[in-house]
Every structure is written in C-alpha cells, then in structure tokens.
Short mmCIF file of C-alpha atoms and ligand atoms in Angstrom, two decimals:
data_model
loop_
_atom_site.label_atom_id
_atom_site.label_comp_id
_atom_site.label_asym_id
_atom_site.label_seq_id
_atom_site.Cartn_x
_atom_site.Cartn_y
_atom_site.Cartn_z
CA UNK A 26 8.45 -130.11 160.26
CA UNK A 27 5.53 -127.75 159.23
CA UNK A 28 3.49 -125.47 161.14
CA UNK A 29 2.67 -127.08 164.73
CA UNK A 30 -0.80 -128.62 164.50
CA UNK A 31 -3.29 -128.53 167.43
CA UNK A 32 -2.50 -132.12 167.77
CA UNK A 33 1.52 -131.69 168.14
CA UNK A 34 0.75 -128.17 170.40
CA UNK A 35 -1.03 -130.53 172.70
CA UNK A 36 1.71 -133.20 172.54
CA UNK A 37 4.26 -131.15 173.18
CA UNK A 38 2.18 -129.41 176.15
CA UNK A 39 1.56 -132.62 177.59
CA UNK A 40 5.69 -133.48 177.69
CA UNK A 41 6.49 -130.30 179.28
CA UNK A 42 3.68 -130.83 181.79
CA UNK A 43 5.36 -133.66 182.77
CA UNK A 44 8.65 -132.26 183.33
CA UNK A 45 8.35 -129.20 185.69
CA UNK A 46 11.28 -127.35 186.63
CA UNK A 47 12.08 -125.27 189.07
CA UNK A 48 13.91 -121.40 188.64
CA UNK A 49 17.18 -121.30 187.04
CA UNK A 50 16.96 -125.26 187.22
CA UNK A 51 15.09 -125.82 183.80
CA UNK A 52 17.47 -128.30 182.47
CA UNK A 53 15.18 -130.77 181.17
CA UNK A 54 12.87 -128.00 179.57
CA UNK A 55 15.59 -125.69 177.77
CA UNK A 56 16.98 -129.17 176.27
CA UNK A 57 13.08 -130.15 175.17
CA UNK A 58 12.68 -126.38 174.06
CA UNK A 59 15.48 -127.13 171.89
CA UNK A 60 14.92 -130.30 170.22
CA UNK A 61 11.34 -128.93 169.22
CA UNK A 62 12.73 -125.85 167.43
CA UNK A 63 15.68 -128.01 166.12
CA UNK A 64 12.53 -129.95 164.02
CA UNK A 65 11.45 -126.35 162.53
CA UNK A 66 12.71 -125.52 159.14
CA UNK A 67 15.96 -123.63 160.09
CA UNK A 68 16.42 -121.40 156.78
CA UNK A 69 16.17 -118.14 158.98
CA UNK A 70 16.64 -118.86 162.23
CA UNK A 71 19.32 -118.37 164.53
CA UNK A 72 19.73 -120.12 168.23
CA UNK A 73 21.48 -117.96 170.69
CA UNK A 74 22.37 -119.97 174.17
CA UNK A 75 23.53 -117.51 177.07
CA UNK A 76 26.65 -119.20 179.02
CA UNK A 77 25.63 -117.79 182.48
CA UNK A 78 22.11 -118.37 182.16
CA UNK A 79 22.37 -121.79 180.52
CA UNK A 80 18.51 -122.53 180.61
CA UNK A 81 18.06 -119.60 178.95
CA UNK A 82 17.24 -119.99 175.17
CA UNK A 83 17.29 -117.34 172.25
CA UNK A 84 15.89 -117.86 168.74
CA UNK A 85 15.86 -115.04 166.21
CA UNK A 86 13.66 -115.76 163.11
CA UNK A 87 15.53 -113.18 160.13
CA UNK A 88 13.42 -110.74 158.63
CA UNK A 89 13.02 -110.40 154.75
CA UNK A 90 12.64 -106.29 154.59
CA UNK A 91 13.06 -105.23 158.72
CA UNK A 92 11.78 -102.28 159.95
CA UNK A 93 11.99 -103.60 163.14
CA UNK A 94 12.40 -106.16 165.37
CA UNK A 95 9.49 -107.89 167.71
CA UNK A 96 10.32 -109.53 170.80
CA UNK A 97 8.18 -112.43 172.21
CA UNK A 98 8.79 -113.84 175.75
CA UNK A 99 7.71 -117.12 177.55
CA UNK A 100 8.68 -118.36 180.74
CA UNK A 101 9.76 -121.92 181.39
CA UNK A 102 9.97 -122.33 184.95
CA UNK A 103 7.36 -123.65 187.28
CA UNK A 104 6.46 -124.17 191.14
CA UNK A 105 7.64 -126.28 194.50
CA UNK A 106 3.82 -127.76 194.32
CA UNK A 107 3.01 -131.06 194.56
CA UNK A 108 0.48 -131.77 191.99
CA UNK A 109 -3.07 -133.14 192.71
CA UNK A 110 -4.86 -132.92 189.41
CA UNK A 111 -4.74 -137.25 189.10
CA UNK A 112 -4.23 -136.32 184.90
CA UNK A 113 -2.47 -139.19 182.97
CA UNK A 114 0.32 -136.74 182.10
CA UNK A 115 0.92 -134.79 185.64
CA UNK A 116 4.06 -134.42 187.14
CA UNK A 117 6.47 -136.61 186.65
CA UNK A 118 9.08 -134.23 189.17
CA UNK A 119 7.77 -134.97 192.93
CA UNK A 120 7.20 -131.55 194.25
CA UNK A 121 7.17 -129.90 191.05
CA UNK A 122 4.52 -128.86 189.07
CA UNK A 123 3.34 -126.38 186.58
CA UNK A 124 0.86 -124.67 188.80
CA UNK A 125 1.08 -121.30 187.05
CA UNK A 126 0.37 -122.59 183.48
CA UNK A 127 4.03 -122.10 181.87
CA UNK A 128 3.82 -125.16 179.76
CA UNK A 129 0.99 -123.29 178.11
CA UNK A 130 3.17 -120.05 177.63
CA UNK A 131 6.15 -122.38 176.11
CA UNK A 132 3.77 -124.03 173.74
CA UNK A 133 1.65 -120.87 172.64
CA UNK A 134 5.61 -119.15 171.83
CA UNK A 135 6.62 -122.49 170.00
CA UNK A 136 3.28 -122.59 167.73
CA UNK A 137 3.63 -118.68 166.79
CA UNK A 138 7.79 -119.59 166.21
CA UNK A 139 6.94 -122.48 163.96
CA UNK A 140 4.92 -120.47 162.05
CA UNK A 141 7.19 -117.63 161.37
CA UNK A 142 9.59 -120.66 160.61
CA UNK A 143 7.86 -121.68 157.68
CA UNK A 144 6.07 -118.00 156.41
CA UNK A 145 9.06 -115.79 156.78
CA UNK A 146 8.73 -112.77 158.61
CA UNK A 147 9.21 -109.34 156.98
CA UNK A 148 10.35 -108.07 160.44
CA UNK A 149 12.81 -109.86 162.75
CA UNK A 150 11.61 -111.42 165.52
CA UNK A 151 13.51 -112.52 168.97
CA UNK A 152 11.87 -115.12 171.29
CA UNK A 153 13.09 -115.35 174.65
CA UNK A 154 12.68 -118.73 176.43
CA UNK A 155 13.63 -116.93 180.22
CA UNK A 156 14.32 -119.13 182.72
CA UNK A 157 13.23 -118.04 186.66
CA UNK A 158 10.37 -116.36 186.24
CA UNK A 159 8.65 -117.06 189.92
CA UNK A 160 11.75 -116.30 191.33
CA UNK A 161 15.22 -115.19 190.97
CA UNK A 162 14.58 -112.16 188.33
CA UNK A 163 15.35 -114.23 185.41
CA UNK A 164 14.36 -111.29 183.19
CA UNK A 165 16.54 -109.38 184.74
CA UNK A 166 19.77 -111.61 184.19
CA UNK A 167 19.39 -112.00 181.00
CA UNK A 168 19.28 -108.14 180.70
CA UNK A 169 22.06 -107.30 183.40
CA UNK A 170 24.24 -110.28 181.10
CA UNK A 171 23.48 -108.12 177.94
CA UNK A 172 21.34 -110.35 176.06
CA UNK A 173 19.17 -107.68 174.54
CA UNK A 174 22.00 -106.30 172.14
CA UNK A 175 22.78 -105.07 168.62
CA UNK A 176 20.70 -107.75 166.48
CA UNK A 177 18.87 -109.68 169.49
CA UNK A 178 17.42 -106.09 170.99
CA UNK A 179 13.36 -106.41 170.41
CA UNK A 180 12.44 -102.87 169.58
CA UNK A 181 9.23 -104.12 171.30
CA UNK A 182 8.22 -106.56 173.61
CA UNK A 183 5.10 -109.28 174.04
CA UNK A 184 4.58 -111.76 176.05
CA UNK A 185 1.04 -113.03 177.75
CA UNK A 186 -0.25 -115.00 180.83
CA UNK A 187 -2.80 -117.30 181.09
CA UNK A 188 -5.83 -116.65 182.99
CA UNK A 189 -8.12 -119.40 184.60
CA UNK A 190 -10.93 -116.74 185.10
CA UNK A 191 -11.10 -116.14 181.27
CA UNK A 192 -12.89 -118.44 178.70
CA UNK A 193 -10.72 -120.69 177.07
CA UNK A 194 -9.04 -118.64 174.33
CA UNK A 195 -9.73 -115.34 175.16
CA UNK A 196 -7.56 -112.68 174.92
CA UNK A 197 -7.38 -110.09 178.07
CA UNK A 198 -5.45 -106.75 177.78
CA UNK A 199 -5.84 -103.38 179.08
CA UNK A 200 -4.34 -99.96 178.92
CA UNK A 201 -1.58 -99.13 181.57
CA UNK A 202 -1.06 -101.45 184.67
CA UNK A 203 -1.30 -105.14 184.02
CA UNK A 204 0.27 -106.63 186.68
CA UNK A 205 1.12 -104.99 189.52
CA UNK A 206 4.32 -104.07 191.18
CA UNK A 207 5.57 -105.62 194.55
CA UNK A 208 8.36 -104.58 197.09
CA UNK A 209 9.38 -106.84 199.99
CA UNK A 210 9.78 -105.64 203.63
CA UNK A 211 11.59 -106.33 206.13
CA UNK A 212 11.79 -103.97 209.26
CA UNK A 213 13.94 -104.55 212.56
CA UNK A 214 13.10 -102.61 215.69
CA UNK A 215 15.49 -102.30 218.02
CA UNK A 216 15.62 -100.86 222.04
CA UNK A 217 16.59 -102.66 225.42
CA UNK A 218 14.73 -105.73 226.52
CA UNK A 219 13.98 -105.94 230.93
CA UNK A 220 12.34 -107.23 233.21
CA UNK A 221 8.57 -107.09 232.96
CA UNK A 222 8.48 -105.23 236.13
CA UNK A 223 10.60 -101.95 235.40
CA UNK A 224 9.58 -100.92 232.61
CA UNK A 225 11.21 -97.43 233.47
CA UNK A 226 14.60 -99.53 232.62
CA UNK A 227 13.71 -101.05 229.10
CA UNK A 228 12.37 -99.81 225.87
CA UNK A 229 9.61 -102.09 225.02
CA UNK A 230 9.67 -102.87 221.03
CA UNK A 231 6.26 -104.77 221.33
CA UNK A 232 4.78 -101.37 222.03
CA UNK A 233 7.12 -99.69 219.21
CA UNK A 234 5.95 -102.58 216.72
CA UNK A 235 2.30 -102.02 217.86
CA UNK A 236 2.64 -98.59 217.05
CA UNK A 237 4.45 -98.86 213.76
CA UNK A 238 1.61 -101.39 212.54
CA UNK A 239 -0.88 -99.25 213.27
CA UNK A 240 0.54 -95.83 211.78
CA UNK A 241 1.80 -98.18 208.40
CA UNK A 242 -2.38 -98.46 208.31
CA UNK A 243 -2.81 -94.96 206.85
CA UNK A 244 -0.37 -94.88 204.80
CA UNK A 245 -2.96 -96.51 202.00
CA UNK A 246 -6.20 -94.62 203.53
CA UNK A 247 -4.34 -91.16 203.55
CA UNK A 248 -1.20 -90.54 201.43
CA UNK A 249 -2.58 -92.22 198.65
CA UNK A 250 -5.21 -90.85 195.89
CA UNK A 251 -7.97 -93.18 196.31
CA UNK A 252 -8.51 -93.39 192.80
CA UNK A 253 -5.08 -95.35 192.66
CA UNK A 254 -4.51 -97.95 194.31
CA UNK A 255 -2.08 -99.88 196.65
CA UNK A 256 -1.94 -102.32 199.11
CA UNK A 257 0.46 -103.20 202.09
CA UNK A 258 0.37 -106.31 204.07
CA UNK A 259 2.89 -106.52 207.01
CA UNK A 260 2.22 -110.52 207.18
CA UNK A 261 4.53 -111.65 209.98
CA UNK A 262 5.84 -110.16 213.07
CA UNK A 263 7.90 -111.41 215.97
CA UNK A 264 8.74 -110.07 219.02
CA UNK A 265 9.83 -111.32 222.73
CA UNK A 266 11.04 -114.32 224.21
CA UNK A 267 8.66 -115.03 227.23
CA UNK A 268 5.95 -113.55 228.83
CA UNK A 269 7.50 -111.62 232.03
CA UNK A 270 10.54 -110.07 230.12
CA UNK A 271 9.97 -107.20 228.24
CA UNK A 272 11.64 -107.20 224.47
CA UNK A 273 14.26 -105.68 222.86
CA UNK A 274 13.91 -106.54 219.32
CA UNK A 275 11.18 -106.73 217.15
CA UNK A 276 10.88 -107.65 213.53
CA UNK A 277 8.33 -106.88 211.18
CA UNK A 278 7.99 -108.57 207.13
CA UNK A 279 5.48 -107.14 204.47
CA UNK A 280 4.99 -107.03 201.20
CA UNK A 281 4.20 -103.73 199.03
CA UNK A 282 1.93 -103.61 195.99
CA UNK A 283 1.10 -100.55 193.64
CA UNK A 284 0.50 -100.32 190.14
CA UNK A 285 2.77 -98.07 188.97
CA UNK A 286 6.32 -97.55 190.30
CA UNK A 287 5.81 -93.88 191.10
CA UNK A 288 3.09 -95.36 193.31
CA UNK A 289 5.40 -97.93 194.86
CA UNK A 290 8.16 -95.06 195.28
CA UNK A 291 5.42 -92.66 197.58
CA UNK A 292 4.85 -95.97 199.50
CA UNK A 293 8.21 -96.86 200.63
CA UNK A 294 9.17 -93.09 201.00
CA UNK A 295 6.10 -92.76 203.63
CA UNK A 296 7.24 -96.48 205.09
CA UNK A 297 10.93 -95.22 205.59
CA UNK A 298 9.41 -91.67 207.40
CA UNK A 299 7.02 -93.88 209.78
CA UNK A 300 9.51 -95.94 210.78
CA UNK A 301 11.91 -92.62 211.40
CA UNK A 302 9.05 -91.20 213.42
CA UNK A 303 8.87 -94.13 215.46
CA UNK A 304 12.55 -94.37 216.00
CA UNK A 305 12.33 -90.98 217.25
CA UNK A 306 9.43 -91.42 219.39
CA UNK A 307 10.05 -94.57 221.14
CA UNK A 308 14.19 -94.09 221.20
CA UNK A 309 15.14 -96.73 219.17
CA UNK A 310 16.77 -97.75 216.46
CA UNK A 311 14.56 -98.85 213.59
CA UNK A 312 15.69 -100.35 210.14
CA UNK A 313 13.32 -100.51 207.06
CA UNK A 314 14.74 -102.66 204.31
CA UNK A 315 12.87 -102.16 201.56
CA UNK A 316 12.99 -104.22 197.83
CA UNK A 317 14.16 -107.75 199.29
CA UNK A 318 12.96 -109.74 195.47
CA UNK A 319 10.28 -107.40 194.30
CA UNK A 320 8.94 -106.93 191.20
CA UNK A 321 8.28 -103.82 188.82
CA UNK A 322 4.70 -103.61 187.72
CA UNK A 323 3.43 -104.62 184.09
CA UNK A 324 3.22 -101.21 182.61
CA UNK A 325 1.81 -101.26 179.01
CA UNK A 326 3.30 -99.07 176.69
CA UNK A 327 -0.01 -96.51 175.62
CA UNK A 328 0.76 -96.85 171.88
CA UNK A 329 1.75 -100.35 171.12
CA UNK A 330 -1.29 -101.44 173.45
CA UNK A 331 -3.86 -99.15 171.50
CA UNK A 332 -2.39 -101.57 168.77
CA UNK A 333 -2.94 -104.59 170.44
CA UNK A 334 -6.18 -104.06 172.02
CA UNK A 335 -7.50 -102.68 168.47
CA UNK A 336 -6.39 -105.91 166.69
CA UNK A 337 -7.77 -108.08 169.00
CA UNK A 338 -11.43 -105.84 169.28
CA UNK A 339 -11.61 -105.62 164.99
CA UNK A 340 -10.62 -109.35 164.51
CA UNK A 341 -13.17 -111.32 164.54
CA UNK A 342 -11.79 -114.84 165.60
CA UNK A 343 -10.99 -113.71 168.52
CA UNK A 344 -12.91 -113.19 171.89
CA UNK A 345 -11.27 -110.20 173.48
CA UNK A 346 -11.85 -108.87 177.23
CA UNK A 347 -11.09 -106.34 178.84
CA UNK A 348 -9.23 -107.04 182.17
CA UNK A 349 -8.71 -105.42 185.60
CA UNK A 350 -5.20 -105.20 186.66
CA UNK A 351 -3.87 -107.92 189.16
CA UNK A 352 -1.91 -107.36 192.26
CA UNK A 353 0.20 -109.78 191.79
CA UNK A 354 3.88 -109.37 190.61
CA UNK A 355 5.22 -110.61 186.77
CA UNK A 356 8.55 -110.61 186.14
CA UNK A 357 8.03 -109.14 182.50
CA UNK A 358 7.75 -105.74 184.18
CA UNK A 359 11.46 -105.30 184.44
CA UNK A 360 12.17 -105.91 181.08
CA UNK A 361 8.82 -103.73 180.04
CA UNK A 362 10.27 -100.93 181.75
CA UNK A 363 13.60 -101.21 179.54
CA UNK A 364 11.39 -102.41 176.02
CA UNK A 365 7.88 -100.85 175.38
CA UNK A 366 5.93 -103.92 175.00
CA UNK A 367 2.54 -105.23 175.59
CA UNK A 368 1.54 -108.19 178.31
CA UNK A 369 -1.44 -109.78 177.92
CA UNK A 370 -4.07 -112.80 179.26
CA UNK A 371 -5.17 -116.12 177.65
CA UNK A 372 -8.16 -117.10 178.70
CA UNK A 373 -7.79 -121.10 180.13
CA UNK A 374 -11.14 -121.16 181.94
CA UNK A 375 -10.57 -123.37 185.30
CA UNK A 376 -12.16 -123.64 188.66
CA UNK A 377 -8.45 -123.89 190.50
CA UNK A 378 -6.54 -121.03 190.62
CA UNK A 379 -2.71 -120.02 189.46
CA UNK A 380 -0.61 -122.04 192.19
CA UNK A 381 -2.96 -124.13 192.51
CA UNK A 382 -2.34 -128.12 192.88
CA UNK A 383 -5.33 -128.93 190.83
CA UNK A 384 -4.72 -126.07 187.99
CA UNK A 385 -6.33 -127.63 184.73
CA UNK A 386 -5.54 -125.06 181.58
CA UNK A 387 -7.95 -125.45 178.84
CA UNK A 388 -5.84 -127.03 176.49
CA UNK A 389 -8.65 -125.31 173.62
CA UNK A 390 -6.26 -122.40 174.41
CA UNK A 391 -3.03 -123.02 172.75
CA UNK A 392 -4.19 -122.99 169.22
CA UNK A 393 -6.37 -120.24 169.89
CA UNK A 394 -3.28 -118.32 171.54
CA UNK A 395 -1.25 -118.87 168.50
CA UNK A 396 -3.71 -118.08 165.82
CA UNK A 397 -4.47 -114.73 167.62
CA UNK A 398 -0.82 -113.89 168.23
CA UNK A 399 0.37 -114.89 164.72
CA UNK A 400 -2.53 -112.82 163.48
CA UNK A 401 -1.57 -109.94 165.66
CA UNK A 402 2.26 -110.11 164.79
CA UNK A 403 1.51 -110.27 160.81
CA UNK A 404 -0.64 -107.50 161.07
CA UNK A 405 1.81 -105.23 163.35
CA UNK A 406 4.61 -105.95 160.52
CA UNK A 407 2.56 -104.73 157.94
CA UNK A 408 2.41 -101.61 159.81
ZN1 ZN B 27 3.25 -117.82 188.97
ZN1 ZN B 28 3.26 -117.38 185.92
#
C-alpha cells in the first residue's frame, strides 16, 4: 500500500472508533494496529512485540545515513464511558469508548509511519504503540521491561494530544510544562473514638481532620511562589460512625498537581510536615501516603522544543498556537523525563470535552496532523 490517503486515515479512524479498549486490554486494537502496518511496504521496517506487555507494539523504520534516532509515541487505550455521540460508527464495546481522542493519536502515528514507509528516512525512527495510557503507567512498563534499548532507544521523543479547544488542525506547543504532574493522596488519622459525652476520654479525629484540611489550605497560598503554580484538592473525607460517638479514625484522599516535579516534591514535603504537626498536636498517629498512580508532568526539553515550535511558526501550512499548560496528568511525562522529547496539541475543535460521552474529533485533523508531523520530522533529520 502507498502513503495513507485522507480517505483510508478516516477509514481506519472510524474502525478503531469502533473498537475501544480499555488499559492493558487493547487486544482488538494492537491486532488492527498490526494488520494496517503489515499493508505498508516492509523494505525497512522492523516489528518488535513485547511478551509482557503484549498490546504493546514496536515498529522501527531503518535509517539510510542515521545520525540519530526519533521516537514517536501514540496511545491506544481508551475510557469506561458509555458513548452518547448517536455517530454511525460509535462504540461497538458497551461501556467503552474513545472519549479522550486516541483513535485520532493511532491514526495521526500510522499516516506519518506510512509515509516514512514509502520515502525512507535518513534517520531511524521508533514508534511506540503504548498500551495503558489512562491508567496503569503503560509508559512506564514498557521502560521498566527495557524496551527502549540498543537499536529501539529514541534519542528523542514526540508524541501529541488532541485538543477540542483548538481549531481543527492546529498545532499547540509551548516551552516547559505541558501537562502537568499529579500525585495521589491518601491520609489516615488515627486516635481513640468515645462516647460523645467525655470527650476528656477520646481523641476526636473529626477535629484532627478539620484541622489538617484547613492548614493543607496554605500550603498553595504560602509555601509556594505565586508565579508557579499548584493545586491540591483533598476530594473525599470520612470520618465517624454515628452522631453521639466521637471517632477514632479519619481518612482523608487528594490529589496533587504542579508543573514541574521540583514543584510536586515542595508539595508533598510540606503535606508530610502538616500532617507531622498535627500528629503532634492532636496525639495521634497520622499517615500520609503520598504517589498512589500519579503522574510526572510533561516537561519539554528547552532545545528540541525551540525546534519544534520554530518549525511549526516558519511553516506556513500550518496554524500554530501557543498553549497554556494543563493540569491534568499524561503519561508521556515519565518517559519525557528519561528521553528529551517534545509533546504537543492537535487542534480537533469540539464543543464536548476530553472524557466526554459526546467527544466528536474533527476528523479534518488527521491529515493535517500527519502532514505537519511528517514535515516537522523531515526537516529535524536534515538537521
Ligand atoms: Zn484521557
Ligand atoms: Zn488521552
């Protein structure tokens, strides 16, 4: 087969759209995945499977002169959300659908593969289909399991999201932060329950917890420069049995977000000393468990983003913006803090949000994705 057409990207969107998967249970997907790149011209390409991560999916394209070699990552996984969208190719998984807009990401990395198929590289290039991207670190696997080694090791890294709040085709970037980094919380407090009326008998951890909350409150206002930022959310708490008995146990669950890791590290540090203090001060015993699934934020590395960004501003086909950073977590940031790379938006311009039941991508995007990111990969090679 040639060079994916708009026509075929959209086919093959459509199928994968219609069987959503959910982390580390992509079986359907990595086998599609396969048969697609199975109908590229296979002169210089290599498919690597990884037996413990068996939806997992390597393809190196060989370089003809390599100076190095540039990674590209997709995710393939998608979310327990029952889809509402009524399209003629939705879900075809109850419960599952592609409410964060991987299809598109799977599609966008197969167009730019089948190009580099049929035009042969000068540098080598690695995709990574990764499995478990919305949960269950599957970035991480694949780099605890030694994936990334001797030939398959990307000297650098890309990979993009898409972005419903972007015009359809657009390319977002920015310096630094892209996504932000999250830790998970979980924090037991616990003294000696009693009877509501001697209180001089019990240590009351609804007062402890009360207290806690409200010190965790300036962490953000006052040990943090307010030129960065950060954000905690302590999003459940429960306490007590019944009214008249005083508790014993308390147990609060949060969720840290900063956008760089030093910034996550000051956070928990000042998290674990509030909860010491209140130990102290109320007599009990009080547990912070910190990093229960979190993520490491999207840092861009400086130089090969100057790259990027520059591309994307000089060429002329594309429509590049400039993007905040989100506060929301991306698996890429583990393997972006073991592989300079580069993370980036596409622009799929929708009303419904990512994770949402009625998320409609542009479908407009996926050419434009791969024409921008072939573009941008040629041009970094003749570098
Ligand atoms: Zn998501
Ligand atoms: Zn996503």
């Amino acid at each position: 087969m040639a060079v994916l057409t708009e026509e075929n990207l959209i086919k093959i969107r459509r199928h994968l759209h219609q069987i959503p998967e959910l982390a580390l249970k992509e079986v359907q997907t990595a086998a599609y995945l396969k048969e697609v790149i199975a109908s590229f011209d296979q002169t210089h390409l290599q498919v690597k499977k990884i037996p413990d991560l068996p939806t997992a999916l390597l393809v190196r394209v060989e370089g003809s002169a390599p100076k190095r070699t540039v990674g590209y990552r997709t995710d393939i996984d998608a979310l327990p959300v029952s889809e509402k969208t009524g399209l003629p190719f939705a879900s075809k998984n109850p419960g599952v659908m592609h409410a964060c807009g991987h299809d598109i990401h799977m599609t966008v990395a197969l167009g730019v593969l089948s190009y580099f198929a049929e035009h042969q590289p000068t540098d080598n290039l690695v995709f990574f289909f990764q499995p478990a991207e919305e949960s269950q670190n599957g970035g991480k696997l694949a780099y605890e399991l030694g994936v990334f080694k001797g030939q398959w090791r990307p000297d650098e890294f890309y990979g993009l999201h898409d972005n419903p709040d972007l015009p359809a085709g657009a390319i977002g970037c920015r310096m630094g932060t892209l996504f932000a980094g999250t830790t998970e919380v979980n924090i037991d407090l616990e003294g000696k329950g009693g009877h509501a009326a001697y209180p001089q008998d019990a240590n009351d951890m609804v007062v402890a917890a009360a207290a806690l909350i409200s010190q965790v409150q300036t962490i953000v206002s006052r040990s943090i420069d307010p030129i960065e930022s950060g954000v905690i959310t302590l999003g459940k708490l429960e306490a007590g049995t019944i009214r008249n008995v005083i508790a014993g146990h308390a147990r609060i669950e949060g969720t840290i977000r900063g956008l760089t890791q030093v910034m996550i590290q000051r956070i928990d540090q000042r998290l674990k000393d509030v909860g010491e203090g209140i130990a102290r001060s109320f007599n009990a015993e009080v547990t912070v468990d910190l990093n229960q699934g979190g993520y490491l934020p999207v840092e861009n590395n400086p130089e090969l983003t100057k790259r990027f960004i520059t591309y994307m501003q000089d060429n002329s086909d594309v429509n590049f913006v400039e993007t905040k950073p989100a506060m929301t977590g991306e698996d890429f940031g583990y393997l972006l803090s073991k592989i300079p790379g580069t993370m980036f938006w596409l622009g799929v311009e929708d009303d419904s949000q990512l994770h949402s039941a009625t998320l409609n991508p542009k479908e407009s995007a996926i050419e434009a994705g791969v024409n921008a990111i072939t573009g941008f990969i040629t041009a970094r090679m003749a570098e």
